[in-house]
Amino acid sequence: QKFWNMSIDDFKHRGRRKMLVDLLRSKGIEDEKVLEAINIVPRHLFLDSAFAEYAYRDEAFPIAAGQTISHPFTVAFQTQLLDIQPNDKVLEIGTGSGFQTAVLVAIGAEVYTIERQKDLFDFSKIILKNINLEPRYQTYGDGYKGLPSFAPFDKIIVTAGAPDIPKDLLSQLNIGGIMVIPVGQQSQQMLVIIRLSEEQFEKYEFGNFKFVPMLESRDK
Ligand code: SAH
């Protein structure tokens, strides 16, 4: 272990991370791949240093541009619902801090991620490179449109509250693919959508959550 590495992620952080993993397990997360990824990704580096001390509590915190880094439980829960298989091609809408992105990369997914706030796009790009958990493709733009040139995706995850299920995203899901998306205005219902065929989709509900809103593109 190199010294500079120790200084950015020391035994104190690792100890706290281990306790967070135990907490998530007690809250019902049981996918060991997900728990192992949470155990690896240094969440304190994704937060403003003012909050770094609290990084391993199961809490959401403000990040740049009035957005928030999701609760670790929410990240673990959404990731578990995605049922990631090695080399799954995953589209993520709402890179934010990049923490969820890092968890997906740590599990072995090939991640394509979109963020509409330039500050967050810039920040997350740097941190993901620094910790060597870079997604396959990272862009600044409107997640409602998805990434048609890279479609179809095995999995799609939306990390902002969507008023409805965006049609463009449904069309970019592989047959047999899974989309995890929180849908609603004030609070959101966590939905899992499975694409059965070209025309057929199945929908399951997984409880209430509270996300920052998925915003329409600026050029509309
Ligand atoms: N997983 C992230 C969540 C950040 S909050 C984390 O834990 O840090 C949700 C993010 O979605 C915000 O960064 C917000 O800017 C982004 N977002 C909202 N609407 C969007 C859209 N239409 N396209 C892309 N990103 C969007």
XYZ file of C-alpha atoms and ligand atoms in Angstrom:
246
model
C 0.000 0.000 0.000
C 1.427 3.360 -1.043
C 1.568 6.113 1.535
C -0.439 8.674 -0.477
C -3.165 6.103 -0.810
C -3.251 5.526 2.941
C -3.676 9.228 3.463
C -6.787 9.454 1.299
C -8.387 6.276 2.620
C -7.054 5.272 6.027
C -7.958 2.591 8.575
C -10.479 4.917 10.223
C -12.479 5.232 6.997
C -12.223 1.510 6.343
C -13.472 0.732 9.810
C -16.446 3.026 9.411
C -17.196 1.554 6.007
C -17.295 -1.923 7.496
C -19.824 -0.706 10.056
C -21.919 0.876 7.301
C -21.948 -2.471 5.496
C -23.198 -4.165 8.676
C -25.885 -1.489 9.018
C -27.043 -1.971 5.406
C -27.165 -5.715 5.969
C -29.346 -5.164 9.048
C -31.620 -2.957 6.918
C -32.192 -5.807 4.481
C -29.486 -5.544 1.801
C -28.409 -9.138 1.170
C -26.620 -9.136 -2.191
C -22.999 -9.803 -1.187
C -21.630 -8.241 -4.394
C -23.395 -4.990 -3.511
C -22.176 -5.056 0.099
C -18.629 -5.774 -1.057
C -18.748 -2.790 -3.442
C -19.968 -0.492 -0.636
C -17.089 -1.850 1.447
C -14.612 -0.857 -1.284
C -15.776 2.580 -2.480
C -14.430 5.492 -0.359
C -17.660 7.512 0.004
C -15.911 10.251 2.028
C -14.070 11.337 -1.127
C -17.404 12.039 -2.895
C -18.560 14.534 -0.272
C -17.646 18.089 0.499
C -14.871 17.866 3.108
C -17.224 19.545 5.608
C -19.270 16.315 5.637
C -16.424 13.813 5.234
C -16.596 12.976 8.927
C -20.180 11.724 8.460
C -19.663 9.976 5.141
C -20.330 6.503 6.524
C -23.628 7.306 8.171
C -26.684 6.204 6.245
C -27.534 9.771 5.277
C -27.904 11.921 2.172
C -25.765 15.098 1.931
C -25.751 18.191 -0.254
C -23.312 18.167 -3.175
C -22.752 20.883 -5.815
C -25.530 22.605 -7.814
C -28.204 22.047 -5.134
C -28.165 18.251 -5.641
C -27.667 15.466 -3.105
C -25.619 12.314 -2.787
C -28.162 9.550 -2.122
C -28.368 7.588 1.139
C -26.043 4.565 1.042
C -29.142 2.420 1.638
C -30.819 3.844 -1.480
C -27.700 3.231 -3.576
C -27.400 -0.323 -2.251
C -31.142 -0.973 -2.718
C -31.245 0.290 -6.315
C -28.065 -1.618 -7.156
C -29.482 -4.810 -5.650
C -32.664 -4.408 -7.728
C -30.553 -4.094 -10.891
C -29.171 -7.618 -10.330
C -25.871 -6.771 -12.048
C -24.153 -9.598 -13.924
C -20.485 -9.390 -14.983
C -20.065 -7.011 -17.962
C -23.686 -5.884 -17.945
C -24.018 -2.727 -20.010
C -25.614 -0.215 -17.643
C -27.016 3.240 -18.382
C -27.107 5.569 -15.363
C -29.106 8.814 -15.427
C -27.901 11.345 -12.833
C -24.178 10.778 -12.154
C -24.283 13.356 -9.335
C -21.273 12.859 -7.075
C -20.375 9.663 -8.938
C -20.780 7.416 -5.872
C -23.468 5.198 -7.413
C -21.385 5.057 -10.600
C -18.360 3.841 -8.607
C -20.434 1.130 -6.920
C -21.649 -0.142 -10.308
C -18.111 -0.134 -11.745
C -16.785 -1.927 -8.632
C -19.344 -4.705 -9.208
C -18.068 -5.185 -12.738
C -20.657 -3.344 -14.823
C -19.774 -1.493 -18.011
C -21.270 1.882 -17.080
C -22.523 4.720 -19.306
C -23.544 7.720 -17.224
C -25.203 11.097 -17.874
C -25.358 14.230 -15.705
C -27.032 17.534 -16.600
C -25.119 19.746 -14.122
C -21.718 20.715 -15.490
C -20.130 21.151 -12.014
C -21.079 17.625 -11.041
C -20.024 16.176 -14.380
C -16.570 17.762 -13.910
C -16.234 16.769 -10.248
C -17.336 13.163 -10.656
C -15.044 12.647 -13.642
C -12.002 13.593 -11.563
C -12.837 11.582 -8.477
C -13.755 8.439 -10.444
C -10.444 8.640 -12.288
C -8.509 9.208 -9.050
C -9.899 6.109 -7.385
C -9.585 4.084 -10.564
C -13.297 3.270 -10.884
C -13.992 4.947 -14.192
C -17.150 4.244 -16.156
C -16.924 3.198 -19.793
C -18.482 6.502 -20.916
C -19.389 9.661 -19.035
C -21.241 12.605 -20.523
C -22.838 15.948 -19.781
C -26.374 16.156 -21.159
C -30.046 15.345 -20.833
C -30.837 11.959 -19.357
C -34.413 11.993 -20.703
C -32.962 11.215 -24.114
C -30.733 8.390 -22.876
C -27.836 7.425 -25.135
C -29.389 6.078 -28.354
C -26.004 5.614 -30.052
C -24.907 3.152 -27.328
C -28.263 1.376 -26.867
C -29.533 -1.187 -26.044
C -28.601 -1.484 -22.356
C -28.964 -4.553 -20.137
C -29.816 -2.343 -17.188
C -30.932 1.271 -16.729
C -30.831 3.124 -13.405
C -32.311 6.562 -12.795
C -31.113 8.330 -9.630
C -33.445 11.365 -9.754
C -37.214 11.409 -9.198
C -38.965 11.174 -12.583
C -42.534 12.494 -13.052
C -43.195 9.603 -15.487
C -41.236 6.783 -17.041
C -39.307 8.389 -19.934
C -40.302 6.681 -23.231
C -36.844 7.078 -24.759
C -35.317 5.145 -21.874
C -37.813 2.286 -22.238
C -36.899 1.974 -25.907
C -33.185 1.710 -25.029
C -33.674 -1.259 -22.688
C -32.615 -4.677 -23.967
C -35.230 -7.422 -24.121
C -34.882 -9.194 -20.766
C -33.347 -6.005 -19.393
C -34.191 -4.279 -16.101
C -34.816 -0.592 -15.390
C -34.848 0.761 -11.820
C -36.477 4.177 -11.560
C -38.083 6.254 -8.775
C -41.324 7.726 -10.167
C -43.458 10.456 -8.585
C -43.652 14.167 -7.792
C -43.343 14.883 -4.027
C -42.064 11.445 -3.185
C -41.328 8.547 -5.484
C -42.279 4.909 -5.813
C -39.266 2.753 -6.645
C -40.208 0.877 -9.816
C -38.577 -2.095 -11.453
C -39.486 -2.437 -15.133
C -38.611 -5.617 -16.983
C -38.732 -5.677 -20.759
C -40.330 -8.962 -21.820
C -40.468 -8.312 -25.558
C -40.402 -5.485 -28.079
C -43.809 -4.290 -26.848
C -44.302 -5.893 -23.424
C -43.060 -4.531 -20.101
C -43.703 -5.765 -16.559
C -43.756 -3.370 -13.605
C -43.063 -4.005 -9.898
C -43.175 -1.552 -6.957
C -40.565 -1.423 -4.184
C -41.666 1.254 -1.744
C -41.372 4.989 -1.234
C -38.252 7.109 -1.512
C -37.402 10.788 -1.771
C -35.146 12.015 -4.586
C -34.236 15.374 -6.106
C -36.304 15.858 -9.293
C -35.281 14.640 -12.717
C -35.298 17.902 -14.670
C -36.190 18.504 -18.295
C -33.403 19.528 -20.649
C -32.381 23.190 -20.550
C -32.948 23.737 -24.262
C -36.693 23.017 -24.129
N -26.362 8.820 -7.580
C -26.121 10.226 -7.347
C -27.454 10.937 -7.206
C -27.374 12.393 -7.356
S -28.937 13.207 -7.241
C -25.309 10.387 -6.061
O -25.545 9.583 -5.145
O -24.488 11.288 -5.969
C -29.592 13.058 -8.876
C -28.765 13.637 -9.984
O -29.556 13.593 -11.193
C -28.390 15.102 -9.797
O -27.002 15.225 -9.887
C -29.100 15.821 -10.954
O -28.374 16.918 -11.467
C -29.234 14.708 -11.982
N -30.286 14.922 -12.980
C -31.519 15.458 -12.808
N -32.194 15.490 -13.973
C -31.353 14.970 -14.923
C -31.468 14.742 -16.331
N -32.562 15.068 -17.022
N -30.404 14.198 -16.961
C -29.280 13.859 -16.290
N -29.108 14.045 -14.964
C -30.138 14.604 -14.283
